[in-house]
Coordinates of C-alpha atoms in Angstrom, one line a residue:
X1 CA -109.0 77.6 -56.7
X2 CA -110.8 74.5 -57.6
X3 CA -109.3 72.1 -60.4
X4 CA -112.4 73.1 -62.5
X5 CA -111.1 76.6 -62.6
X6 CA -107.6 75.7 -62.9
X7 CA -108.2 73.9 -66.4
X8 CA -110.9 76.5 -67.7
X9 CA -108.0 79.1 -66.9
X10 CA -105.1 76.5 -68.4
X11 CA -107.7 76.1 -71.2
X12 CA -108.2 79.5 -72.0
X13 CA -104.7 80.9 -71.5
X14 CA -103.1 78.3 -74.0
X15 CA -106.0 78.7 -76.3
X16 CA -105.3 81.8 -78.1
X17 CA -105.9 82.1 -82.0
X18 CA -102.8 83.2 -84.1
X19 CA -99.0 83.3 -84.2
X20 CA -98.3 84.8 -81.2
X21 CA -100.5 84.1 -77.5
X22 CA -101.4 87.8 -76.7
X23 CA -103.0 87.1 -73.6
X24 CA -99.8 85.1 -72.4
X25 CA -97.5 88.0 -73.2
X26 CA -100.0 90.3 -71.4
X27 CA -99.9 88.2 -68.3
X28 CA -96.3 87.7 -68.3
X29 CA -95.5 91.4 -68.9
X30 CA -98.0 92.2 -66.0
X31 CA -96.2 89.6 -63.3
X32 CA -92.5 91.5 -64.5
X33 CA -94.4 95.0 -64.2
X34 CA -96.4 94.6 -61.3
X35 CA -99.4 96.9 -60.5
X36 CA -99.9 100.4 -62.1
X37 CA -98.2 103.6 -60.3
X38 CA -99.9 107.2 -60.4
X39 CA -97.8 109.9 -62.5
X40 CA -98.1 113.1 -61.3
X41 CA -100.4 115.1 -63.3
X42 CA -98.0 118.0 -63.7
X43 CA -95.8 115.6 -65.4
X44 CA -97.9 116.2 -68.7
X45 CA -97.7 119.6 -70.3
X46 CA -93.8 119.5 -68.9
X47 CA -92.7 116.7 -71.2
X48 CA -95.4 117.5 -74.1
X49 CA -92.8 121.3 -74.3
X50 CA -89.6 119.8 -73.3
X51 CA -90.2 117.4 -76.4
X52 CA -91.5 120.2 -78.8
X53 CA -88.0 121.7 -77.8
X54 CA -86.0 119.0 -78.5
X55 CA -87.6 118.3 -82.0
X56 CA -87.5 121.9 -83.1
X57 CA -83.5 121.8 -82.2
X58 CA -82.6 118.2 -83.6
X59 CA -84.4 119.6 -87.0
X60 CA -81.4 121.8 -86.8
X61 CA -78.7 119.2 -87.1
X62 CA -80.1 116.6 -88.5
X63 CA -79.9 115.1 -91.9
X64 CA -82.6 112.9 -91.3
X65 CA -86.5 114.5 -90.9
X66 CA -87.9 114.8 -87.7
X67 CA -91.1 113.8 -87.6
X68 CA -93.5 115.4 -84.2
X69 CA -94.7 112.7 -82.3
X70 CA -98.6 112.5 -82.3
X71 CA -98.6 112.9 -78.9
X72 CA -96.4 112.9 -75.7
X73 CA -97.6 110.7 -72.6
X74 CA -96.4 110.4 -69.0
X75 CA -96.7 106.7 -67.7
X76 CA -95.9 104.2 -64.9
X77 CA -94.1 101.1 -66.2
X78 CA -97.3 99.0 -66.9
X79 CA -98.7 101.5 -69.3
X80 CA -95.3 101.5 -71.1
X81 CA -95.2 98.2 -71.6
X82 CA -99.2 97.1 -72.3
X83 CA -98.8 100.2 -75.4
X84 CA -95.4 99.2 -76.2
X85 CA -96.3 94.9 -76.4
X86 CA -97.9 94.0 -79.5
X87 CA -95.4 97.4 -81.7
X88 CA -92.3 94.8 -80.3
X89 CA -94.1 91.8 -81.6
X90 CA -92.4 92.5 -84.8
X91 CA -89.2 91.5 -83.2
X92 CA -90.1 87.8 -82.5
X93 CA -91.2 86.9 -85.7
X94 CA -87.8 85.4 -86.5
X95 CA -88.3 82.6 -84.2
X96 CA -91.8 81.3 -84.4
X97 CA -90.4 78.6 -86.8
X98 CA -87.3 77.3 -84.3
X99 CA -89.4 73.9 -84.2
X100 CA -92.2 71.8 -85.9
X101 CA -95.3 71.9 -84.0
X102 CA -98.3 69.3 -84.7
X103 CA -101.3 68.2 -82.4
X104 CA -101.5 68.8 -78.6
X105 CA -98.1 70.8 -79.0
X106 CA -99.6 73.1 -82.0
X107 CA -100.1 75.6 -78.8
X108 CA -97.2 76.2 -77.5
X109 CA -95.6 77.8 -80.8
X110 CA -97.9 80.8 -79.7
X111 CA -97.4 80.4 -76.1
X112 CA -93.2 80.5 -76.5
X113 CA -93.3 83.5 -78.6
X114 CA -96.1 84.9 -75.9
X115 CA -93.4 84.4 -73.1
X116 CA -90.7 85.9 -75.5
X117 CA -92.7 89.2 -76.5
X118 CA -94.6 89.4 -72.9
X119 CA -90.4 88.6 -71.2
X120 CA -89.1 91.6 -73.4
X121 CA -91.7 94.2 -72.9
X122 CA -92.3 93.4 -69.2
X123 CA -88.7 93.3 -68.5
X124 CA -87.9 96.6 -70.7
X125 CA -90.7 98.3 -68.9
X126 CA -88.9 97.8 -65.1
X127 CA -85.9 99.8 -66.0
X128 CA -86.2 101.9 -69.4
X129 CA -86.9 105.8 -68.6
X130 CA -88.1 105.7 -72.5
X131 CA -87.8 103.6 -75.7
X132 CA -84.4 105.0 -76.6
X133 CA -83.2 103.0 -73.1
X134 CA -83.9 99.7 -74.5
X135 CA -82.1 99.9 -77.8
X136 CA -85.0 98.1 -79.5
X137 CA -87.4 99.9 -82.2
X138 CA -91.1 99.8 -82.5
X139 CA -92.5 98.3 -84.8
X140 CA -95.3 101.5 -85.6
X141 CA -95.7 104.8 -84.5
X142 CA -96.4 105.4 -81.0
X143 CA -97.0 108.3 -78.3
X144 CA -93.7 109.2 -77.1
X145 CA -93.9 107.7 -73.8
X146 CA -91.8 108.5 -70.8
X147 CA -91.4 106.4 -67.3
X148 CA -91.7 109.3 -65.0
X149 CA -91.6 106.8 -61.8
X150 CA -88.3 105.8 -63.6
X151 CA -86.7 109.0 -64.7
X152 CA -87.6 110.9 -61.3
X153 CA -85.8 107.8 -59.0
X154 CA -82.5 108.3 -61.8
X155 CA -82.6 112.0 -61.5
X156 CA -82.7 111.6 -57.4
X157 CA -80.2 108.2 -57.1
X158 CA -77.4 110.3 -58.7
X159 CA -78.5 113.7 -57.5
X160 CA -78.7 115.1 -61.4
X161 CA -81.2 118.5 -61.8
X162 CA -84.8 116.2 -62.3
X163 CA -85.3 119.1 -65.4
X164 CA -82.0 118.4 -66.8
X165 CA -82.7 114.5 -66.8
X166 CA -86.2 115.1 -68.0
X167 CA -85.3 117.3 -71.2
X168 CA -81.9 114.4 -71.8
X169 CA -84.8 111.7 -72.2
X170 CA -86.9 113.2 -74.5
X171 CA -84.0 114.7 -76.7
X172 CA -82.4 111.3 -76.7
X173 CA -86.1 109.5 -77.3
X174 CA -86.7 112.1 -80.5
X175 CA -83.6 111.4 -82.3
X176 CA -84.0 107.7 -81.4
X177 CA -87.3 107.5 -82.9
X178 CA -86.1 109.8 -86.0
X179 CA -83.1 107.2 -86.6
X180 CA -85.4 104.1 -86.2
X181 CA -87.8 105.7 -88.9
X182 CA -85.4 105.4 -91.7
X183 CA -87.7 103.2 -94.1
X184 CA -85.3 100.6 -94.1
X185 CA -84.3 100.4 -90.5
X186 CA -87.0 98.0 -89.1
X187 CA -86.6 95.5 -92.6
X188 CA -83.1 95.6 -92.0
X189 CA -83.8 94.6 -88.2
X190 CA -86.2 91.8 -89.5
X191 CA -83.6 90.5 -91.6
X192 CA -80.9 90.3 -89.0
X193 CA -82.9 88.5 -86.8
X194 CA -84.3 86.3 -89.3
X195 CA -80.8 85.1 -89.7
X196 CA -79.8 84.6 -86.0
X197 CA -83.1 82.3 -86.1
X198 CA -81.8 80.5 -89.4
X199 CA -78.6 78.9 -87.3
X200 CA -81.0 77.7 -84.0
X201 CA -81.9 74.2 -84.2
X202 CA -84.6 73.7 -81.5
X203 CA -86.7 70.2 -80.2
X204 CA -90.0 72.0 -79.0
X205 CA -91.1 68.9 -77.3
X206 CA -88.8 69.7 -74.6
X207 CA -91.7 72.1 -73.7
X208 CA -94.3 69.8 -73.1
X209 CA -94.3 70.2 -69.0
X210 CA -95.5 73.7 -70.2
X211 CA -98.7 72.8 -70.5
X212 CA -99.5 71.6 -66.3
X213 CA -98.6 75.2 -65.8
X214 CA -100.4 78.5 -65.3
X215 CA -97.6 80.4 -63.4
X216 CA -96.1 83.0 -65.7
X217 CA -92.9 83.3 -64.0
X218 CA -92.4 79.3 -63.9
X219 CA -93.0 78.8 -67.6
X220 CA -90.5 81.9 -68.4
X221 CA -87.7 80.2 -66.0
X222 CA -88.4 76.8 -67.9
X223 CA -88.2 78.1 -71.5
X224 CA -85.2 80.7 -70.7
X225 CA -83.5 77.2 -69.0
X226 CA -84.1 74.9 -72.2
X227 CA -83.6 77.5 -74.7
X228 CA -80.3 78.6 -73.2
X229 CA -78.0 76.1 -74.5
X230 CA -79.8 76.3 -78.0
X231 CA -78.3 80.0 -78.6
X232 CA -74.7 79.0 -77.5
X233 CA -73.4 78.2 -81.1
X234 CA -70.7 79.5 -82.7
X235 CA -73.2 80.5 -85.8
X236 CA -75.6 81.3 -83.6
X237 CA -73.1 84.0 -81.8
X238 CA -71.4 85.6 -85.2
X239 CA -75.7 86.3 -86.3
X240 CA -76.2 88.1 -83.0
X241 CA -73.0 90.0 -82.8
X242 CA -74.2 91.8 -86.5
X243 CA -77.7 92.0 -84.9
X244 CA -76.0 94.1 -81.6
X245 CA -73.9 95.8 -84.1
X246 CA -76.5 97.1 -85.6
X247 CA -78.5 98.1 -83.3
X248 CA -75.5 99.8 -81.5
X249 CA -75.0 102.3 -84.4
X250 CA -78.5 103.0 -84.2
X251 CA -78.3 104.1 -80.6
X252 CA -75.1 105.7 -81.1
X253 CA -76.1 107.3 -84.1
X254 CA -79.1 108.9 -82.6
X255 CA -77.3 109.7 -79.2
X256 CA -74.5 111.7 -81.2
X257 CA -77.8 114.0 -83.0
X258 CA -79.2 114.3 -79.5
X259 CA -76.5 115.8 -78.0
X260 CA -75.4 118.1 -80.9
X261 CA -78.7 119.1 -80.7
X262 CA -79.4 119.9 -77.0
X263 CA -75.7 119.6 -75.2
X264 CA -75.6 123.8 -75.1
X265 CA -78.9 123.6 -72.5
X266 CA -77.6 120.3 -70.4
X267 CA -74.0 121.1 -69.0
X268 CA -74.1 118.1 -67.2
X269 CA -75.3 115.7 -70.1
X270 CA -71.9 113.8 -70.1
X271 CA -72.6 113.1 -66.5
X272 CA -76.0 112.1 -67.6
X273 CA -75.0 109.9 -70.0
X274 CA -71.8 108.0 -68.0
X275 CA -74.1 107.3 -65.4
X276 CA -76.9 105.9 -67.2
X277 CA -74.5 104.0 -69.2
X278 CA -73.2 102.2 -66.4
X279 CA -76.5 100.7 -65.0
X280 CA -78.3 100.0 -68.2
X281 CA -80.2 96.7 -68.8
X282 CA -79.8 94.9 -65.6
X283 CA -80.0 91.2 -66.1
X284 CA -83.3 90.7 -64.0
X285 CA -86.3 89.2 -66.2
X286 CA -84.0 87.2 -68.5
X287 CA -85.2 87.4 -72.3
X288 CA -86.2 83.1 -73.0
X289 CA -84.8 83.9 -76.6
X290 CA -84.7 86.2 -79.9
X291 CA -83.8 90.0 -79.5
X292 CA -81.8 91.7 -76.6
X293 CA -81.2 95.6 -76.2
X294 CA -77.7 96.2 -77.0
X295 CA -75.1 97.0 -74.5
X296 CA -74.2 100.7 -74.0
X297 CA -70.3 99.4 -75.1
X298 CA -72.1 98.6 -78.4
X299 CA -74.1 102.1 -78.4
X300 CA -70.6 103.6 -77.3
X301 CA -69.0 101.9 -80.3
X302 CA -71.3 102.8 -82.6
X303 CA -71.5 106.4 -81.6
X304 CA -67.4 106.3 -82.2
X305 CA -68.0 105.0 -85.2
X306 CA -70.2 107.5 -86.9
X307 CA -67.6 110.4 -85.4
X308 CA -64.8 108.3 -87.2
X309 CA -66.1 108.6 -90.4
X310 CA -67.0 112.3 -89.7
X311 CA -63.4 112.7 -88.9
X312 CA -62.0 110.5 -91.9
X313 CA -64.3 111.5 -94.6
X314 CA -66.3 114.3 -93.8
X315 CA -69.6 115.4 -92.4
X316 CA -71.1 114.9 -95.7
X317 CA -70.1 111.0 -95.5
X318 CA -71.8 110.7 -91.9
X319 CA -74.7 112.6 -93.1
X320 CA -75.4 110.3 -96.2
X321 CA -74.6 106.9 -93.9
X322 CA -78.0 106.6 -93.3
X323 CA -79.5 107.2 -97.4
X324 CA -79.0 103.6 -98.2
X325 CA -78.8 100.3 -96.3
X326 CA -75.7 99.2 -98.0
X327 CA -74.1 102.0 -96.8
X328 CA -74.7 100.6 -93.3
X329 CA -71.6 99.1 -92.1
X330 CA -71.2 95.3 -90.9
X331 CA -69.9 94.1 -87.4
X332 CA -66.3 94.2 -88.7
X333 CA -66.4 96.9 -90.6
X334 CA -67.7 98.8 -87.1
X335 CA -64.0 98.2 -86.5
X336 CA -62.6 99.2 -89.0
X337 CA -63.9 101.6 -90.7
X338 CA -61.2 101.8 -93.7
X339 CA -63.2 98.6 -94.7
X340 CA -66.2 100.1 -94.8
X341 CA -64.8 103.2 -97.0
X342 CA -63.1 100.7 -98.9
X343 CA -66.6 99.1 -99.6
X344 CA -68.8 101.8 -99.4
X345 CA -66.8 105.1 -100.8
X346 CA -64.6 103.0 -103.8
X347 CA -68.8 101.9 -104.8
X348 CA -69.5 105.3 -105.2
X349 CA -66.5 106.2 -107.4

């Protein structure tokens, strides 16, 4: 490649218009995904019933509406993560003002927060089976999309029925998307985050070799490396640990209506589950910064949780935890949940 091309492609990468550098995200979530993977067409009509399925039985326990997805689509990891990129922008929004940005640095505000969204979706997309997997809500509606590739390998790696794994995804991808469409899920999300970015004090001139580069994986290994000491504060720590909280009773919430709604048809769902639980989010394609999925101990815990307060204060309690967001528990109050009914329940009286 000539140096002519090399600064007309420098040139137009960096100069994208708006708060976030789409076309840097794309290209970095490309380079993580790598090149697109045929889906077996059978795959379609399978997963369009097994999903019908598993909405028509979580309507049955759950206190929260089930919306139908508009439509149910089989994909390779790419196509998960190019429909998936600009509904988890959202989640980065936090963070585009860690740092004062003027003249020839003005473009790497976009271009860091380009890395960030293009780092999360790329790297979700190489080891998610479906949205559920990576903890994190969209930001809009979307086609329930399932990895076959992914699911199909899981199903064979640990020998599991590949129909029981298939109709465990989808039911734990409907209640996930029913949980995450409380109105006040995704605000309270924003906020959360908005408060882990609050305690971050960031120089963004440390970036300026960024702009002599063009290579999507070198730029993401030198943002993750100056940006890692920047989220190892104390304050920094306590705003995250309410972020994973959160999002841990979210997963745990909606894995607990998932399998009272389909654990009758999937004897082996525990299996499932144990197994899936121990391999989730590897740490390849490092995050540079914001948002993380939550660990499975944190979707354990919150799953624990919710039967807790079934157990304590009945299944009335459980069913209303999700009415109001100050009913929502806080990180401590995950652990003890006499707090929360202290807060929560003495309110109410």
């Amino acid at each position: 490649m000539s140096d002519d091309d090399i600064f007309s492609r420098l040139f137009e990468l960096f100069n994208q218009p708006g708060p976030v550098n789409w076309k840097l995200a794309a290209e970095v979530s490309h380079h993580l995904t790598g090149e697109r993977v045929p889906v077996d067409p059978w795959a379609a009509e399978e997963y369009r019933e097994l999903t019908r399925l598993a909405e028509y039985r979580l309507e049955q326990v759950s206190p929260i509406p089930v919306a139908p997805a508009p439509d149910v689509l089989p994909v390779d990891a790419r196509e998960w993560a190019d429909r998936h990129l600009e509904a988890y922008g959202y989640l980065s929004e936090a963070f585009t003002d860690m740092g004062e940005l003027s003249g020839p640095l003005a473009q790497l505000g976009p271009a860091m927060i380009g890395m960030q969204v293009g780092s999360l979706v790329g790297g979700l997309a190489t080891w998610v089976l479906a949205s559920f997997d990576g903890g994190l809500p969209a930001g809009r509606q979307l086609p329930l999309c399932v990895i076959v590739p992914h699911v199909e390998e899981f199903a064979r790696r640990h020998s599991f029925e590949p129909s029981a794994v298939r109709l465990w995804v989808v039911s734990e991808e409907v209640a996930y998307r029913s949980v995450a469409s409380v109105p006040f899920a995704i605000d309270r999300l924003r906020r959360l985050l908005e408060a882990e970015a609050s305690t971050i004090q960031f120089d963004p001139s440390s970036l300026t070799g960024l702009i002599g580069m063009s290579d999507p994986e070198q730029m993401q290994e030198m943002v993750a490396g100056q940006l890692s000491e920047v989220f190892d504060s104390e304050e920094t720590a306590t705003a995250r640990a309410e972020t994973e909280a959160f999002l841990g009773l979210l997963g745990g919430y909606a894995r607990l209506l998932a399998e009272r709604a389909v654990s009758e048809l999937l004897p082996d769902r525990a299996r499932i589950v144990s197994a899936r639980d121990a391999e989730r989010a590897p740490a390849e394609a490092p995050v540079p910064f914001g948002p993380t999925p939550p660990t499975s101990t944190a979707i354990q815990e919150g799953r624990t949780f919710c039967l807790e307060i079934e157990r304590r204060y009945g299944p009335d309690e459980l069913n209303r935890l999700w009415t109001a967001e100050n009913r929502l528990p806080t990180a401590a109050e995950m652990e003890d949940p006499v707090a929360w009914a202290a807060r929560v329940l003495l309110d109410d009286l």
